[in-house]
Coordinates of C-alpha atoms in Angstrom, one line a residue:
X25 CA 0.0 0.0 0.0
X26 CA 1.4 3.3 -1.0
X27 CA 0.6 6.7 0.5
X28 CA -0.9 9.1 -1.9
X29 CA -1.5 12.8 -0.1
X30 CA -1.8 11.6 2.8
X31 CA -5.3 8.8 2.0
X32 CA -4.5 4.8 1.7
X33 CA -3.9 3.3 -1.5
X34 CA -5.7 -0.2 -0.2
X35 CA -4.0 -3.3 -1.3
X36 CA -5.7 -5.5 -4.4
X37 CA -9.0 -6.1 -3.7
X38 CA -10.6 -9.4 -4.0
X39 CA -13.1 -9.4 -7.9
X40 CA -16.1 -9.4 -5.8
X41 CA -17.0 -6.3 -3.6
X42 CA -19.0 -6.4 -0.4
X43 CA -21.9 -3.8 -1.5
X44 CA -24.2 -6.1 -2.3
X45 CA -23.1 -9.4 -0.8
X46 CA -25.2 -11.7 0.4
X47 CA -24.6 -13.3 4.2
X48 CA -23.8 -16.7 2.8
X49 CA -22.3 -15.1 -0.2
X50 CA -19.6 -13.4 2.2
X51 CA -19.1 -16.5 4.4
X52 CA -18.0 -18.2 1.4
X53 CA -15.4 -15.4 0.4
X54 CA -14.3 -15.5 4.1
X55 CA -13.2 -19.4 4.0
X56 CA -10.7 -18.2 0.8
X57 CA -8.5 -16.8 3.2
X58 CA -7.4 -16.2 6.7
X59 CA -8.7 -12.8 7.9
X60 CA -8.6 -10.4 10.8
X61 CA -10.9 -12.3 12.7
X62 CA -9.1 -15.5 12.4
X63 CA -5.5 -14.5 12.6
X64 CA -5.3 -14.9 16.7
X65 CA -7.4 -18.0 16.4
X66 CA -4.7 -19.2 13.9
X67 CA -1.6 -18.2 16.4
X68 CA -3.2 -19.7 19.2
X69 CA -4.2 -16.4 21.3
X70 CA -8.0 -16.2 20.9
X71 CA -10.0 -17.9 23.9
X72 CA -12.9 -18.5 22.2
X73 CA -11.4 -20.8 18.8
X74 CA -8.9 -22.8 18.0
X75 CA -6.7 -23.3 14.9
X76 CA -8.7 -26.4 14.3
X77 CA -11.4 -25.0 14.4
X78 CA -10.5 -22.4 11.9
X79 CA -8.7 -25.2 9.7
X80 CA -12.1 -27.1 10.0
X81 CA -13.9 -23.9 9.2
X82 CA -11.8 -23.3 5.8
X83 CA -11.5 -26.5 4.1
X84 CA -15.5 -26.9 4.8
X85 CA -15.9 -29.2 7.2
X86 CA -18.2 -27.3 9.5
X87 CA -19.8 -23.9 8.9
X88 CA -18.1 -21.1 9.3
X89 CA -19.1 -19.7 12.7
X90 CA -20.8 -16.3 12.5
X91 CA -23.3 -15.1 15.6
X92 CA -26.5 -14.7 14.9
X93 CA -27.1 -13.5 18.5
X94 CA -29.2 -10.5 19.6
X95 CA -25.7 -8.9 20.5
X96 CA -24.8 -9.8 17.1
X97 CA -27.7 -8.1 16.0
X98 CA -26.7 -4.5 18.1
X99 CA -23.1 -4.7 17.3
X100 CA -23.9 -4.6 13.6
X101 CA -26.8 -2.1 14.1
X102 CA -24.5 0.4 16.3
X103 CA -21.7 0.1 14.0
X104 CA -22.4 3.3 12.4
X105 CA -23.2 5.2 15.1
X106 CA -20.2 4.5 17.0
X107 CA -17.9 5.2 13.8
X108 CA -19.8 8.5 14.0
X109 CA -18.8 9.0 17.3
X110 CA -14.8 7.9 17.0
X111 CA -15.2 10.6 14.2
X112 CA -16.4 13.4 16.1
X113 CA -14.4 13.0 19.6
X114 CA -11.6 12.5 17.3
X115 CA -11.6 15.1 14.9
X116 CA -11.2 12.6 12.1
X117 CA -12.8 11.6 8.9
X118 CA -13.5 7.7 8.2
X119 CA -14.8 6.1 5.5
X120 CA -16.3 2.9 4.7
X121 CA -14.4 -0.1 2.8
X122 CA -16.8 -2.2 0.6
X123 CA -14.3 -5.0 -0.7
X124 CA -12.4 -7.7 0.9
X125 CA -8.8 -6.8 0.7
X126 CA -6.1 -8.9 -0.2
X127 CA -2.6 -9.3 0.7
X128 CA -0.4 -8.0 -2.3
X129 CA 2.0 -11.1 -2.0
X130 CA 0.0 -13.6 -0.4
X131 CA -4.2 -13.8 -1.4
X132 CA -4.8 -16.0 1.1
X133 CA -4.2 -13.3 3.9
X134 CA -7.3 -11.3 3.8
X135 CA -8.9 -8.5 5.3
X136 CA -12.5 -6.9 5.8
X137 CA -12.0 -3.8 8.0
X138 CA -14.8 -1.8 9.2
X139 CA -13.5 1.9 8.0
X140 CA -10.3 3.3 6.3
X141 CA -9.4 7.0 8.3
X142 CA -9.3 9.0 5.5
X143 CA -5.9 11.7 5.8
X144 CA -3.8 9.1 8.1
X145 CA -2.4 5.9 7.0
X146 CA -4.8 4.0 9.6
X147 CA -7.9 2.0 10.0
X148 CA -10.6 2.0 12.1
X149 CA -11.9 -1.0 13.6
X150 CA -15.3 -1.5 16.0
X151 CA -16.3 -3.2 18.9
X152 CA -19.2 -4.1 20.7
X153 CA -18.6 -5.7 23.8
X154 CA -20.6 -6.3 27.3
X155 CA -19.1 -4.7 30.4
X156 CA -18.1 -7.9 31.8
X157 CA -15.5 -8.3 28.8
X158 CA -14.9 -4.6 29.1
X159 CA -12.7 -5.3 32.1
X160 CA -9.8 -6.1 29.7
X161 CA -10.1 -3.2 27.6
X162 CA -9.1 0.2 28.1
X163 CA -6.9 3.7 26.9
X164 CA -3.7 1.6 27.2
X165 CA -4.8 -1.9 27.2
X166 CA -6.4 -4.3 24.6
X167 CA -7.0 -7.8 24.7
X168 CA -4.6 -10.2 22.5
X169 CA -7.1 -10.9 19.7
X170 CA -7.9 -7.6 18.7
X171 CA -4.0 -6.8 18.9
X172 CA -3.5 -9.8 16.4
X173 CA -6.4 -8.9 14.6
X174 CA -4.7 -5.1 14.0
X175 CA -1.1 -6.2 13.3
X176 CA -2.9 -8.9 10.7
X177 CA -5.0 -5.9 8.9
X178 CA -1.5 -3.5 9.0
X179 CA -0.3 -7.2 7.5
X180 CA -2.6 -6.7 4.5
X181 CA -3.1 -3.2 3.9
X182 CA 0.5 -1.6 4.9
X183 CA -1.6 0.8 7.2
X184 CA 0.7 2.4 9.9
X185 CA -2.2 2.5 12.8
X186 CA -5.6 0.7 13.7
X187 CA -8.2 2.8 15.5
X188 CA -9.8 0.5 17.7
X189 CA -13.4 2.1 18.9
X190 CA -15.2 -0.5 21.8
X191 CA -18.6 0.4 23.1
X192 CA -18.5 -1.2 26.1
X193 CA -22.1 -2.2 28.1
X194 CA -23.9 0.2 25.4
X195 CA -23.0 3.1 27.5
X196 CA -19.2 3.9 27.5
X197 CA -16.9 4.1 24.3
X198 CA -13.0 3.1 24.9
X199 CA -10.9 4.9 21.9
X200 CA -7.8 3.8 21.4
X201 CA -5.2 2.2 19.1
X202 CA -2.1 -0.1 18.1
X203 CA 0.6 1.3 16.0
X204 CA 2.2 -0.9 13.6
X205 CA 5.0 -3.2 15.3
X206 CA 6.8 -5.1 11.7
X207 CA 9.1 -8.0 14.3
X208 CA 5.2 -9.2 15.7
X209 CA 3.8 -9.0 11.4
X210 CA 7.2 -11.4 10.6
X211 CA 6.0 -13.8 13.5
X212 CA 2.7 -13.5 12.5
X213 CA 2.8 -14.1 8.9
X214 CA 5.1 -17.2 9.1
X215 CA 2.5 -18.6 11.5
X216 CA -0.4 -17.5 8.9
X217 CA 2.0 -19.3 6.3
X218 CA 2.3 -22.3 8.1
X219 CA -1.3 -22.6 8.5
X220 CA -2.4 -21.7 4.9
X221 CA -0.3 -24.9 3.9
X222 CA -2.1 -27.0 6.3
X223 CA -5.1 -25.3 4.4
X224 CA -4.3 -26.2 1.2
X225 CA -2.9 -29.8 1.9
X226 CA -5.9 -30.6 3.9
X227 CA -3.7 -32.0 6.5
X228 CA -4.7 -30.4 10.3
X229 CA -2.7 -28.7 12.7
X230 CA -0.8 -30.0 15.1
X231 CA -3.9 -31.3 17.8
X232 CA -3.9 -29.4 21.0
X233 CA -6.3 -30.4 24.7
X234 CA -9.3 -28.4 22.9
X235 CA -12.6 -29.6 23.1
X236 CA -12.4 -29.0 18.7
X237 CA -9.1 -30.9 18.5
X238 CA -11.0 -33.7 20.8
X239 CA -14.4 -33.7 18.5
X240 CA -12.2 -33.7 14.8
X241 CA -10.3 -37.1 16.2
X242 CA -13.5 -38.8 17.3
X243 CA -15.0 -37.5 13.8
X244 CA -11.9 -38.6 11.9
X245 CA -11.1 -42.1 14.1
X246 CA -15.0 -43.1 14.6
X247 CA -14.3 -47.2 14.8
X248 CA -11.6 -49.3 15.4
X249 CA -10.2 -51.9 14.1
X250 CA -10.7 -54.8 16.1
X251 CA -7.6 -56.0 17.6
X252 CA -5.4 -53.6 15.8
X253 CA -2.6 -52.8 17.2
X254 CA -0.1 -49.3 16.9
X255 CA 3.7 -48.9 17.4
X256 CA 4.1 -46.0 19.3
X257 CA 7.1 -43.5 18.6
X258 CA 9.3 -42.7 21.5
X259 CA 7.5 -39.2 22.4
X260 CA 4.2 -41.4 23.3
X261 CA 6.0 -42.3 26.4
X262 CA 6.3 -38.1 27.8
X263 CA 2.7 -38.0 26.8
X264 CA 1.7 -40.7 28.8
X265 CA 3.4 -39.6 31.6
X266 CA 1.7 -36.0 31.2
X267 CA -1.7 -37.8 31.1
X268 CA -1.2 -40.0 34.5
X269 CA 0.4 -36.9 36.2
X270 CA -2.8 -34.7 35.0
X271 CA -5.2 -37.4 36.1
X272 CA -3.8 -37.4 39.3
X273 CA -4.0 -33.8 40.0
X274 CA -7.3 -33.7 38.8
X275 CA -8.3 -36.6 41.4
X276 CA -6.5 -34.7 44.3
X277 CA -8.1 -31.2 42.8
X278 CA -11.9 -33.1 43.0
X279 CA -11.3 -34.5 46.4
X280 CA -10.5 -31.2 47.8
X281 CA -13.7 -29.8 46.1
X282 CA -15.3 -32.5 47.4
X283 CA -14.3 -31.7 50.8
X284 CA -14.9 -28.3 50.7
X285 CA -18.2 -28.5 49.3
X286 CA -19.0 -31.3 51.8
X287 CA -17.8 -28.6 54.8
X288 CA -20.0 -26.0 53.7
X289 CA -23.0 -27.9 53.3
X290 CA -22.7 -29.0 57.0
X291 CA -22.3 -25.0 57.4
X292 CA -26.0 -24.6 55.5
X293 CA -27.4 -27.5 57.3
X294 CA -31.9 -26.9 56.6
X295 CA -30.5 -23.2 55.2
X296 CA -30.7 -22.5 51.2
X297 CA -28.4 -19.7 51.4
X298 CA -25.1 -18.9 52.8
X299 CA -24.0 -15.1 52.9
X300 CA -20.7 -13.8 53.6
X301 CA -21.8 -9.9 55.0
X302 CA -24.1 -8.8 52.7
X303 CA -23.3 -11.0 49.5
X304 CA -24.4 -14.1 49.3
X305 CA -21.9 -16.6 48.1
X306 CA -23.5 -20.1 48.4
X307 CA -27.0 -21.5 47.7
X308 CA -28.2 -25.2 48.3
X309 CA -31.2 -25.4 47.2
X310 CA -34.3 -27.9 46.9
X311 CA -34.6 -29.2 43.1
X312 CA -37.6 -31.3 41.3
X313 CA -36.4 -33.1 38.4
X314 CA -38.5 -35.8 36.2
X315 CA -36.5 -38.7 34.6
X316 CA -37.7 -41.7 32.9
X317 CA -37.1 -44.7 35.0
X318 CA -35.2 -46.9 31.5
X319 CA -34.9 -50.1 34.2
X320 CA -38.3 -50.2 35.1
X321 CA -39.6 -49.5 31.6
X322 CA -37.6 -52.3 30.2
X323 CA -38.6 -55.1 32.9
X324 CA -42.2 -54.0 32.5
X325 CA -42.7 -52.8 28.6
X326 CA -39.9 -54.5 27.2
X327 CA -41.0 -54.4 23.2
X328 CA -41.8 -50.4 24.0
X329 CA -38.3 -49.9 25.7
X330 CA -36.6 -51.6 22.4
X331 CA -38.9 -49.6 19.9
X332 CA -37.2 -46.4 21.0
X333 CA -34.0 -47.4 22.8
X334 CA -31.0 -46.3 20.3
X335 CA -27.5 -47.9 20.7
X336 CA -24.9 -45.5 20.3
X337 CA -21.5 -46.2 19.5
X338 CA -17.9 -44.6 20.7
X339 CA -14.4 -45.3 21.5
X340 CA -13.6 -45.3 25.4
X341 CA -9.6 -43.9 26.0
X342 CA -7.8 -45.5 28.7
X343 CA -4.3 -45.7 29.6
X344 CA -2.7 -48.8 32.0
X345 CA -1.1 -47.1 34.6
X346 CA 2.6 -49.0 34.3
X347 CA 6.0 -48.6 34.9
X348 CA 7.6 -47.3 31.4

């Protein structure tokens, strides 16, 4: 991106513009690429996905996740308004981007940002959040993801600064920004570029203890082969070892909850709530639940119990606890 009087000469644009895309129509243009909302989910830094999840996401294996929530439904509503807002507090003039933009070297790094700031080599980029999540945002602090996300739109567009405007809890907006840092782009791109390959190969990242990593293996492995067996390589032994250390942990971690929990019920004793000065902090409380008694159904209506009984199949992990 060159600098042309001071506006942003944007990068080459993907053929089709946004104007008049369709939802599904942009979904699709999204799983071309990686883009700003992906880029800290690819790296490993966003809380919410996982680069499987993203992989899964782009070679079509599952739908590409986009909220459909009511805050979904504000953030996209307010969107102007608050880019009216930055505007005006900041003395600034932004404009809106209708194209997907592309990396000039690499097409698969793509970028949809919100506004370009039009007489400064920067971007703007909005938030809604709620104020709970508003704890980690502030003048001089952003979370991770929208760090990654900035450096990865700088990545694309050769922009020097991303705006970053966050209504938090509908009633305060945080302006602030991150200016371009070129060491964290190098570390980012090689990461995008490592990914992208696992992309195009079809082969998946590297698994990690993520519920997606967990649900892509028991997609990919559903049955075994009876009596099959596997050679295991040499690092299968530290894993092992990791797993029976964690499992014990989490045994001594559930006994102590156990005991706590036990302690504090003796505490309640007929009482449904437990306050700590004026907040209250623990509740044991009377619950009614209705479940069908399967056992008792089975002895006494046995061809109704088999008419809509379903057998369900999976693969149960284990490890032998031994001496390697």
């Amino acid at each position: 991106m060159a600098l042309r009087g001071g506006e942003l000469t944007m990068a080459r644009v993907i053929a089709v513009s946004t104007r008049d895309m369709t939802k599904e129509q942009w979904l699709e243009e999204r799983r071309k690429g990686i883009g700003g909302s992906d880029a800290a989910a690819v790296a490993g830094l966003d809380p919410y996905r996982t680069p499987i999840q993203v992989w899964l996401e782009k070679t079509g294996q599952i739908e590409t996740r986009e909220a459909d929530s009511e805050a979904a439904y504000w953030g996209q509503l307010l969107e102007d308004v608050i880019a009216k807002e930055f505007a005006r507090r900041m003395g600034l003039k932004v404009r809106r981007i209708n194209t997907i933009l592309q990396h000039p070297d690499r097409p698969y790094l793509i970028a949809n940002v919100d506004r370009k700031v039009v007489g400064e080599d920067a971007l703007l980029e909005i938030k809604t959040i709620n104020a709970w999540h508003g704890r980690d945002v502030s003048e001089d602090k952003l979370p991770d993801r929208y760090v990654i996300q900035g450096m990865h739109y700088m990545s694309v567009t050769g922009a020097r600064r991303v705006y970053f405007a966050v209504l938090v809890g509908g009633q305060r907006l945080i302006v602030t920004h991150v200016d371009r840092d070129d060491e964290l782009i190098a570390h980012l791109t090689t990461i995008e570029d490592d990914f992208w390959q696992h992309v195009e190969t079809r082969t998946p990242p590297p698994v990690d203890g993520s519920d997606a990593s967990r649900d892509f293996l028991s997609s990919l492995y559903k049955e075994a082969e009876p009596d099959s067996v596997a050679v295991l390589p040499p690092d299968a032994t530290e894993l092992i070892r990791q797993w029976c250390e964690a499992k014990a942990v989490e045994k001594a971690a559930a006994e102590r909850r156990q005991e706590a929990e036990n302690r504090l019920k003796a505490m309640l004793g007929n009482r449904e709530i437990g306050r700590i000065g004026d907040l209250e902090v623990v509740t044991w409380k009377t619950v009614t639940q209705e479940r069908l008694d399967t056992q008792r159904l089975k002895a006494e209506h046995p061809d109704l119990y088999r008419k809509y009984v379903t057998a369900s199949t999976y693969r149960r992990f284990q490890i032998r606890e031994v001496e390697l």
